[in-house]
Coordinates of C-alpha atoms in Angstrom, one line a residue:
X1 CA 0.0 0.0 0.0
X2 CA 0.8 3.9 -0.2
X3 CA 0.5 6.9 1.6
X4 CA -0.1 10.0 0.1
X5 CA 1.8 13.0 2.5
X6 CA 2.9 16.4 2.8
X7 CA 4.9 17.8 5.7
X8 CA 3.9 17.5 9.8
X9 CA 0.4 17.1 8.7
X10 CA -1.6 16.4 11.9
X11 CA -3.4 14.3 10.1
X12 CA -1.0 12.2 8.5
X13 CA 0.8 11.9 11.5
X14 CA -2.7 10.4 12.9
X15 CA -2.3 7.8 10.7
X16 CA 1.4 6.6 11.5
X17 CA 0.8 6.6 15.4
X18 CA -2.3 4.0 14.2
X19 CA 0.2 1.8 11.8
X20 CA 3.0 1.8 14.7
X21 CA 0.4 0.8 17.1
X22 CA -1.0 -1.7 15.0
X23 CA 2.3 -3.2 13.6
X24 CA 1.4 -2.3 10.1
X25 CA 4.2 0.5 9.2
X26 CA 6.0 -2.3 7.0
X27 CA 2.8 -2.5 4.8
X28 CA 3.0 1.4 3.9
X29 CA 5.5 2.8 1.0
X30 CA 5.4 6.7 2.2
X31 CA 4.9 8.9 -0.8
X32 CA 5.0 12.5 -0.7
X33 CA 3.2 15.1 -2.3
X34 CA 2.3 19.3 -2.8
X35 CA -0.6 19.5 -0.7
X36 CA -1.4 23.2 -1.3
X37 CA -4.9 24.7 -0.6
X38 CA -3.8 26.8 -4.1
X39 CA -2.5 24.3 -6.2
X40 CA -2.3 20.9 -4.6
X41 CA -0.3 17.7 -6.9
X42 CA -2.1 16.3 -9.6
X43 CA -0.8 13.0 -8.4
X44 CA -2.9 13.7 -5.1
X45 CA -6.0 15.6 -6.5
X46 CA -6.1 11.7 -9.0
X47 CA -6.8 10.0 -5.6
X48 CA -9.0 12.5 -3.8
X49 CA -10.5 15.3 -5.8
X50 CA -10.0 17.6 -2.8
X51 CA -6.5 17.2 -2.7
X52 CA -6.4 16.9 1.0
X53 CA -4.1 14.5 2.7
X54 CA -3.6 11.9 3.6
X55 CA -4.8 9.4 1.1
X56 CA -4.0 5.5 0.4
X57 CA -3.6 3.4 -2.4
X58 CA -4.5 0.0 -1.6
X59 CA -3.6 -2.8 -2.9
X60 CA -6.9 -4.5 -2.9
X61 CA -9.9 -1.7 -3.9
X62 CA -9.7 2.1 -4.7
X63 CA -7.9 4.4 -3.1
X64 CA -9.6 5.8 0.2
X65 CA -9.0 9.4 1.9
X66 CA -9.8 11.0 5.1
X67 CA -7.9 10.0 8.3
X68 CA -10.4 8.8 9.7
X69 CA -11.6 6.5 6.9
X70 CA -7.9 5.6 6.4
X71 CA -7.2 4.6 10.3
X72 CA -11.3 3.2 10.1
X73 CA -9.5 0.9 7.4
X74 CA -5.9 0.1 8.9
X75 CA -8.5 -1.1 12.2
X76 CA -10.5 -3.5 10.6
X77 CA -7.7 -4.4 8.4
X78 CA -5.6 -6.5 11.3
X79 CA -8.4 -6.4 13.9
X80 CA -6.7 -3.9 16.3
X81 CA -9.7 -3.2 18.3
X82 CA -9.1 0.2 18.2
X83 CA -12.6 1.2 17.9
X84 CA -14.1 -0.8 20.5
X85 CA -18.1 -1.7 20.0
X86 CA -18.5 -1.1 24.1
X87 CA -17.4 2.8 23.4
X88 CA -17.8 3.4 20.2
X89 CA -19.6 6.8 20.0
X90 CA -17.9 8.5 22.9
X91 CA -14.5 6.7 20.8
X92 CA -16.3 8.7 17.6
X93 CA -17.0 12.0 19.1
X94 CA -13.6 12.1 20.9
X95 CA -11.9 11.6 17.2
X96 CA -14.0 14.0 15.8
X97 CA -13.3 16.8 18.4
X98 CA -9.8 16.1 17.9
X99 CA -10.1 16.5 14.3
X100 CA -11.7 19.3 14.2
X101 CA -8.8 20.5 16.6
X102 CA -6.5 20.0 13.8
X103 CA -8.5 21.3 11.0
X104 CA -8.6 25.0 12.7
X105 CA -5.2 24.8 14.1
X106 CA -4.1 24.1 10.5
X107 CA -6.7 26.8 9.1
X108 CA -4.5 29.0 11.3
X109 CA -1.4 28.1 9.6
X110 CA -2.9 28.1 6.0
X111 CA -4.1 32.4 6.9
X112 CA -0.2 32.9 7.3
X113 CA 0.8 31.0 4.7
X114 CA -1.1 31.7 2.2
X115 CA -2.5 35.8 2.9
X116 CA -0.9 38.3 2.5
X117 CA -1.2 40.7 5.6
X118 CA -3.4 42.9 4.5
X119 CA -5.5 39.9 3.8
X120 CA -5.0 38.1 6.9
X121 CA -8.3 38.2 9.4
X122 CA -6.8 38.6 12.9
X123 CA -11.0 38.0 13.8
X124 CA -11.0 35.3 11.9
X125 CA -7.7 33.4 13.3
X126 CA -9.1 33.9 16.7
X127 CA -12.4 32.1 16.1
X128 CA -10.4 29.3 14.4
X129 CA -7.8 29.3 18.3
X130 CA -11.9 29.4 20.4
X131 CA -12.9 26.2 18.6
X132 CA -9.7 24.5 19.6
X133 CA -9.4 26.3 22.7
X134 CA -13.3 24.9 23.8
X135 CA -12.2 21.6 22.7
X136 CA -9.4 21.5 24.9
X137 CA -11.3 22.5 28.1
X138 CA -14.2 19.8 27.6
X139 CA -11.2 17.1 27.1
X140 CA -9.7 18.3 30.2
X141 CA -13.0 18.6 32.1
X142 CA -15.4 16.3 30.8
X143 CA -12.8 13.4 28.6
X144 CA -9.7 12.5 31.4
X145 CA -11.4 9.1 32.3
X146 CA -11.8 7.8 28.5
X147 CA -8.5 9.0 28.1
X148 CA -7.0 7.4 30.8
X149 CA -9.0 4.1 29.9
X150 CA -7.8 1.7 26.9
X151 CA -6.2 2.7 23.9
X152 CA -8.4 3.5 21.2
X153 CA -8.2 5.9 18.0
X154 CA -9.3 8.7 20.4
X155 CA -6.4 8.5 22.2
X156 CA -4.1 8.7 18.9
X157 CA -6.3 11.2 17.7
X158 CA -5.9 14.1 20.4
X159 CA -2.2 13.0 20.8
X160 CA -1.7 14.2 17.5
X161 CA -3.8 17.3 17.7
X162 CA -2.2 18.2 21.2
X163 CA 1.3 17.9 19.5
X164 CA 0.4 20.3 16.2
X165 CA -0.6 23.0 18.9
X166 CA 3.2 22.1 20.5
X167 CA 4.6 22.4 17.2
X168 CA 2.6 25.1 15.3
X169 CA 1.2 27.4 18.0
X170 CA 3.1 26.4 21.3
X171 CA 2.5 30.3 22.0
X172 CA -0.8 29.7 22.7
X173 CA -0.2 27.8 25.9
X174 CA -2.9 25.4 25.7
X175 CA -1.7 23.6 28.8
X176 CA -2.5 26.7 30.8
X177 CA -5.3 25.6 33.1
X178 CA -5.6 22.0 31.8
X179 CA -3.6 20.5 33.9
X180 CA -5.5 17.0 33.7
X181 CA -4.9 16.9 30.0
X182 CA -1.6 17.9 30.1
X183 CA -0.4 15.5 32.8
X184 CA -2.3 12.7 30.8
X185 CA -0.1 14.4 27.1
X186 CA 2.8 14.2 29.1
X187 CA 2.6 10.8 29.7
X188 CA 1.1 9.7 26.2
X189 CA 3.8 11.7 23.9
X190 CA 6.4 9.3 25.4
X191 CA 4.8 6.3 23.5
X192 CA 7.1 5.2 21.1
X193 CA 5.0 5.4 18.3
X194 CA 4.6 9.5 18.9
X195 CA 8.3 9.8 19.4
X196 CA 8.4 7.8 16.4
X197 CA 6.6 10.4 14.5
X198 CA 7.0 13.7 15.8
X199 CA 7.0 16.1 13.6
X200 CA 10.1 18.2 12.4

């Protein structure tokens, strides 16, 4: 199989935690690719039309794209058990709140990136830094005790977004009055498969 990346994607990175966990990163040929917002590699926008990463070619259907369709996949594929029947929707919603996490951390990035100043919303940067800023204080209030249960995607999923804040907007301080979830980060980055795959 292969996957489709482009730089410290937190996305991506979602993904490799899952394969290390699961014993699968020997299955994966890493490929990488432009994955611009403005003009994203034709070799990725063949796979997924929205040019978004990450995407896999498999070697037994069509492609499939969307980390959580691709680590969905990876799952069921060696029968981790990483999306346990027993939790499944809290297992869901906590993947999708770290997602989302990601998606307006990285919206944060792409205003940099690819504004120029004058076109740069300070407003609108600071709405994307309240959604991940309300995420963070429910995990720490209201998420500590699935966190500190079994592994499951959840738990690879808000390591991941917890570590693009680290790398991408450690200015922020997210840790500041979370001290539950950063105790329980603390603990989690030191797996190996996150020191594995931290990003550069």
């Amino acid at each position: 199989m292969k996957l489709l990346y482009a730089g410290p994607s937190p996305f991506v990175r979602k993904v490799l935690v899952l394969l290390h966990e699961t014993g699968q990163t020997a299955d994966i040929q890493l490929q990488q690719v432009v994955a611009s917002p403005l003009d994203p590699d034709p070799a990725l926008t063949a796979i997924n039309p929205t040019g978004k990463i990450p995407a896999l070619i498999r070697d037994d259907g069509p492609a499939i794209y969307d980390s959580r369709v691709i680590c969905r996949y990876l799952d069921a594929r060696v029968h981790a058990g990483l999306y346990p029947e027993s939790r499944i929707w809290e297992t869901l919603t906590l993947e999708a709140t770290a997602d989302a996490m990601m998606e307006a951390a990285v919206l944060m990035v792409y205003e940099a990136r690819f504004k120029t100043e004058k076109q740069q919303s300070k407003d609108w940067i600071e709405g994307q830094w309240a959604k991940v800023n309300r995420a963070v204080s429910i995990l720490n209030t209201r998420w500590t005790s699935h966190l500190s249960g079994p592994l499951d995607v959840a738990h690879i999923a808000v390591g991941c977004a917890l570590g693009y804040l680290d790398f991408r907007h450690d200015d922020r301080g997210w840790r500041h009055g979370n001290d539950a979830l950063k105790d329980w980060y603390q603990t989690f980055s030191q797996r190996d498969s996150m020191m594995k795959t931290t990003p550069k």
